[in-house]
Amino acid sequence: VLVIAAAICLARAPSREFLELDSGGGLTRIDPTANVIHPETTNAAHSVALTGTVGTLGEVVVIPEASGDIVYVAENFRNGGEFAKDETLVQIDTTEYEIALENAKLSLTYAKAHLREVLDKQSRGELSLSRNEDGEVDLWLDLDGEIDQAKTRVEMAENGIKLREIALDETRIRMPFDGYVMTTQISVGQVVTTHSSRIGQVYAKNELRVRVPISSFDLDSLQPILGRSADVIVDGRTYRTEVERVSRRVDIETRLGALYLFLLDQENTEYLPRPGAYADVIIEGPQHQNVFVLPEATMQINGSVWLVNEGTLVSFTPESLGFADEGWLVSAFDPLDGVVMGSISGAREGLAVRATSIQHR
């Protein structure tokens, strides 16, 4: 019974950090000190610091459309190289394709000769009919089907030439855009196979993007977000970008959305970031009117603050607008007798405190 009574007394006793010895040697309860500030309304803009990854709209895997020996590889078709639109990057041996084209041309010559022969037969048949006084149809006139077949052979031969010209042209590997080489291991003497050999990976200029994961809170604080400016820092270099797109879904694990930033003036930038590189991102937010810029030390659990009202603590959750270099931006509110800086041991709603004003900034 004595043990239980002692435990109850200890549980009801005030915390030792609020007790001190009086002159008579007894314990006297004192109120903890609360350092408070008195913020003033102002206009301010916030920024959001994030991290992201450099990527592209899409990488192109270079796969030959012709088979054969590699007889030429451009000097700039190497890892990290830069190439121009329609520049010959790789040339496959054309010997077989040129022979096939010559054979197709010979087939056209033969088809045209056959058509002339059939038409000549028809002409001779018409002449024979004009000389036949009894009006019987001469067998020379029964050539309509053969003429159609001969014309079809000519068209097929012409199409065959076009196909052989396309096949010959496909021995020259080039891209329909200016771009950069990501990876390649091709060299003269290698044998490649149509639609199966992989000879490199490239991407086009103007297709660099920075993907930046972002929370719903930060995204809302930056609205309107499209077109907003951002600084991207990669390997010590700063690039100007703007927000081009926002993802329409959030990551199922992190619950974060994503921004896609477009690097400005890519054509005239000497050193561009490499795909896959880590990026620090600072996005400039909108200008806010009638706000408080609070030191981050005022922020308590769940984004709340402690206010002092007539000597007691009052919890309040302001509307958070984001962060700037100067501090935490919140919509202005009634600070009562001051906003508490830092933590107070045993802080709770209604706790009696002694408010002490301090300077900040």
XYZ file of C-alpha atoms in Angstrom, residues 93-310:
218
model
C 29.433 -2.659 -98.117
C 27.275 -1.864 -101.157
C 28.657 -4.398 -103.678
C 25.799 -6.910 -103.480
C 23.179 -4.169 -103.414
C 24.625 -2.440 -106.484
C 24.626 -5.731 -108.408
C 21.020 -6.358 -107.387
C 20.097 -2.876 -108.626
C 21.781 -3.493 -111.989
C 19.872 -6.763 -112.345
C 16.623 -4.928 -111.594
C 17.421 -2.411 -114.333
C 18.100 -5.257 -116.766
C 14.748 -6.788 -115.835
C 13.090 -3.488 -116.713
C 14.904 -3.379 -120.054
C 13.708 -6.905 -120.836
C 10.108 -6.126 -119.784
C 10.010 -3.031 -121.998
C 11.407 -5.005 -124.956
C 8.738 -7.663 -124.478
C 6.023 -4.998 -124.367
C 7.294 -3.476 -127.614
C 7.250 -6.914 -129.219
C 3.629 -7.521 -128.211
C 2.555 -4.076 -129.393
C 4.334 -4.722 -132.693
C 2.370 -7.951 -133.091
C -0.851 -6.042 -132.534
C 0.084 -3.489 -135.182
C 0.822 -6.207 -137.725
C -2.486 -7.917 -136.872
C -4.472 -4.730 -137.479
C -2.757 -4.327 -140.834
C -3.607 -7.946 -141.731
C -7.290 -7.365 -140.836
C -7.501 -4.359 -143.115
C -6.361 -6.566 -146.000
C -8.739 -9.438 -145.230
C -11.735 -8.840 -147.534
C -13.968 -11.646 -146.144
C -14.116 -9.916 -142.698
C -12.852 -12.846 -140.654
C -11.050 -11.911 -137.437
C -7.336 -12.559 -137.713
C -5.634 -14.350 -134.841
C -3.124 -11.457 -134.635
C -5.829 -9.328 -132.966
C -6.265 -11.681 -129.976
C -3.446 -9.966 -128.022
C -5.237 -7.804 -125.436
C -4.441 -10.124 -122.517
C -0.820 -10.485 -123.520
C -0.422 -6.692 -123.769
C -1.816 -6.236 -120.251
C 0.592 -8.840 -118.929
C 3.522 -7.158 -120.639
C 2.584 -3.761 -119.161
C 2.280 -5.338 -115.716
C 5.772 -6.813 -116.053
C 7.111 -3.346 -116.883
C 5.475 -1.848 -113.772
C 6.803 -4.683 -111.618
C 10.292 -4.152 -112.989
C 10.067 -0.410 -112.254
C 8.960 -1.164 -108.689
C 11.792 -3.660 -108.396
C 14.271 -0.899 -109.224
C 12.742 1.345 -106.564
C 13.036 -1.423 -103.968
C 16.666 -2.077 -104.912
C 17.421 1.651 -104.689
C 15.875 1.725 -101.220
C 17.912 -1.319 -100.178
C 21.087 0.335 -101.478
C 20.256 3.552 -99.644
C 19.731 1.604 -96.413
C 23.396 0.615 -96.413
C 24.121 4.220 -95.360
C 23.183 4.628 -91.705
C 22.256 8.170 -90.668
C 19.760 9.948 -88.443
C 16.949 12.384 -89.381
C 18.065 14.812 -86.647
C 21.082 16.500 -85.062
C 22.074 14.581 -81.982
C 24.549 12.917 -79.669
C 25.915 9.391 -79.358
C 25.252 7.668 -76.041
C 26.902 4.304 -76.701
C 28.409 2.438 -79.650
C 30.993 -0.302 -80.159
C 30.918 -0.600 -83.945
C 34.121 -0.731 -86.011
C 35.192 -1.313 -89.606
C 35.183 -4.996 -90.539
C 32.271 -6.022 -88.351
C 29.414 -7.902 -89.980
C 25.895 -6.717 -89.178
C 22.540 -8.330 -89.835
C 19.314 -6.668 -90.893
C 16.983 -5.740 -88.010
C 18.939 -7.751 -85.427
C 22.367 -6.187 -84.895
C 22.470 -3.301 -82.430
C 25.224 -0.851 -83.341
C 24.572 2.096 -81.034
C 22.235 4.340 -79.100
C 21.705 8.060 -79.790
C 19.398 10.907 -78.840
C 18.355 14.107 -80.562
C 19.290 17.627 -79.595
C 16.557 19.603 -77.831
C 15.309 16.387 -76.221
C 17.085 16.705 -72.869
C 14.686 16.888 -69.952
C 15.094 16.855 -66.172
C 12.673 14.667 -64.238
C 12.042 16.004 -60.739
C 9.971 14.134 -58.110
C 7.772 16.536 -56.151
C 5.306 16.296 -53.268
C 1.704 17.421 -53.548
C 2.374 20.210 -51.040
C 5.283 21.666 -53.031
C 3.371 21.252 -56.281
C 0.379 23.147 -54.922
C 2.621 25.904 -53.571
C 4.075 26.520 -57.045
C 0.801 26.847 -58.940
C 0.461 27.872 -61.695
C 3.359 25.524 -62.404
C 3.608 25.241 -66.212
C 6.206 27.589 -67.654
C 7.689 28.413 -64.261
C 11.454 29.061 -64.274
C 13.917 26.796 -62.501
C 17.680 26.590 -62.033
C 19.201 23.157 -62.568
C 22.705 22.511 -61.247
C 24.580 19.541 -62.708
C 28.293 18.909 -62.124
C 28.749 22.467 -60.899
C 27.126 24.083 -63.948
C 23.837 25.954 -63.762
C 21.264 25.628 -66.540
C 18.127 27.675 -67.041
C 15.014 25.571 -67.477
C 11.269 25.865 -67.332
C 8.539 23.466 -66.310
C 7.173 21.799 -69.435
C 4.924 19.058 -68.070
C 3.535 17.566 -64.859
C 2.969 13.840 -64.424
C -0.661 12.727 -64.273
C -0.029 10.072 -61.653
C 2.014 9.639 -58.484
C 4.556 6.953 -57.739
C 2.836 4.080 -55.965
C 5.700 3.717 -53.454
C 6.863 7.284 -52.781
C 3.505 9.002 -53.420
C 5.393 11.708 -55.275
C 4.465 13.239 -58.601
C 7.015 14.440 -61.145
C 7.880 17.596 -63.048
C 9.582 17.583 -66.432
C 11.869 20.538 -67.053
C 12.946 21.688 -70.511
C 16.528 22.946 -70.826
C 16.494 26.289 -72.614
C 18.765 27.114 -75.568
C 20.206 23.624 -75.928
C 21.521 24.336 -79.440
C 23.832 27.108 -78.241
C 24.936 25.550 -74.955
C 28.508 24.302 -75.155
C 28.356 21.810 -72.301
C 25.087 19.975 -71.857
C 24.371 17.666 -68.921
C 24.570 13.963 -69.609
C 21.522 11.720 -69.402
C 21.453 9.931 -66.087
C 23.252 12.717 -64.215
C 22.069 13.826 -60.773
C 20.601 17.358 -60.665
C 19.898 19.891 -57.931
C 16.817 21.928 -58.820
C 15.575 25.254 -57.467
C 12.144 26.310 -58.708
C 11.085 29.905 -58.259
C 7.653 30.229 -56.683
C 5.011 32.956 -57.002
C 5.041 36.284 -55.149
C 2.844 36.195 -52.041
C 1.111 39.185 -50.472
C 0.478 39.739 -46.748
C 2.631 36.940 -45.349
C 4.860 36.249 -42.359
C 8.423 35.066 -42.901
C 9.054 32.945 -39.818
C 12.333 31.364 -38.723
C 12.213 27.607 -39.211
C 12.815 27.286 -35.449
C 9.194 28.338 -34.924
C 7.859 25.245 -36.698
C 6.528 22.604 -34.342
C 5.085 19.155 -35.011
C 2.771 18.841 -38.041
C 3.569 22.365 -39.225
C 2.051 24.075 -36.200
C 3.413 26.910 -34.048
C 3.109 27.763 -30.391
C 1.596 31.148 -29.577
C 1.593 32.836 -26.185
C -1.771 34.187 -25.106
C -1.920 35.919 -21.711
